[in-house]
XYZ file of C-alpha atoms in Angstrom:
71
model
C -4.125 109.875 -17.102
C -5.468 107.065 -15.010
C -8.985 106.442 -13.801
C -10.661 103.295 -12.499
C -13.305 103.169 -15.230
C -12.649 102.989 -18.978
C -13.901 106.016 -20.869
C -15.813 105.954 -24.153
C -14.284 109.269 -25.235
C -11.121 111.106 -24.373
C -11.906 114.150 -22.200
C -8.981 115.950 -23.876
C -10.434 115.371 -27.344
C -14.148 115.924 -26.728
C -15.347 119.125 -25.095
C -18.606 117.425 -24.042
C -16.845 114.534 -22.309
C -17.295 114.389 -18.556
C -14.179 114.190 -16.412
C -14.249 111.344 -13.897
C -13.805 112.467 -10.304
C -11.033 109.918 -9.679
C -8.719 110.910 -12.542
C -5.023 111.440 -11.857
C -2.323 112.788 -14.134
C 0.694 110.485 -14.431
C 4.083 111.663 -15.654
C 6.166 108.595 -16.475
C 9.891 108.133 -16.885
C 9.342 106.301 -20.201
C 6.728 106.239 -22.947
C 3.598 104.346 -21.940
C 2.639 101.455 -24.190
C -1.069 101.328 -25.019
C -2.787 98.593 -23.043
C -6.321 97.207 -23.228
C -8.707 98.732 -20.688
C -9.123 95.396 -18.914
C -5.396 94.859 -18.228
C -4.301 95.945 -14.762
C -1.640 98.676 -14.619
C 0.431 98.998 -11.440
C 2.181 102.340 -11.009
C 4.469 103.908 -8.454
C 6.018 107.327 -8.185
C 5.933 110.543 -6.202
C 2.461 111.912 -5.393
C 2.209 115.690 -5.810
C -0.807 117.636 -4.532
C -1.908 121.163 -5.412
C -2.636 123.034 -8.613
C -0.175 122.566 -11.480
C -0.448 123.572 -15.128
C 1.463 121.379 -17.562
C 3.514 123.754 -19.728
C 3.336 121.459 -22.784
C -0.418 120.741 -22.775
C -1.980 123.445 -20.608
C -3.731 120.703 -18.608
C -4.430 121.728 -15.008
C -4.252 119.008 -12.375
C -4.835 119.050 -8.651
C -3.019 115.780 -8.077
C -0.472 113.882 -10.115
C 2.030 111.039 -9.955
C 5.477 112.129 -11.138
C 8.643 110.178 -11.974
C 6.273 107.237 -12.327
C 7.079 103.716 -13.375
C 4.550 101.109 -14.394
C 4.288 97.433 -15.106
């Protein structure tokens, strides 16, 4: 998941956490290394729009970046 603002809590882990309105699901080609919140991440991939439920997590997204790479 990417959003422009760092979050104090993970919305997946805390039921009370508010979801940012600019969040996007990102499905990468390789495992993402944890980076500090203040380090810029540049991504590219295929933008998909419309409802999709991730079969592994059950997460529902309306927009996502698939086959993504980052640097």
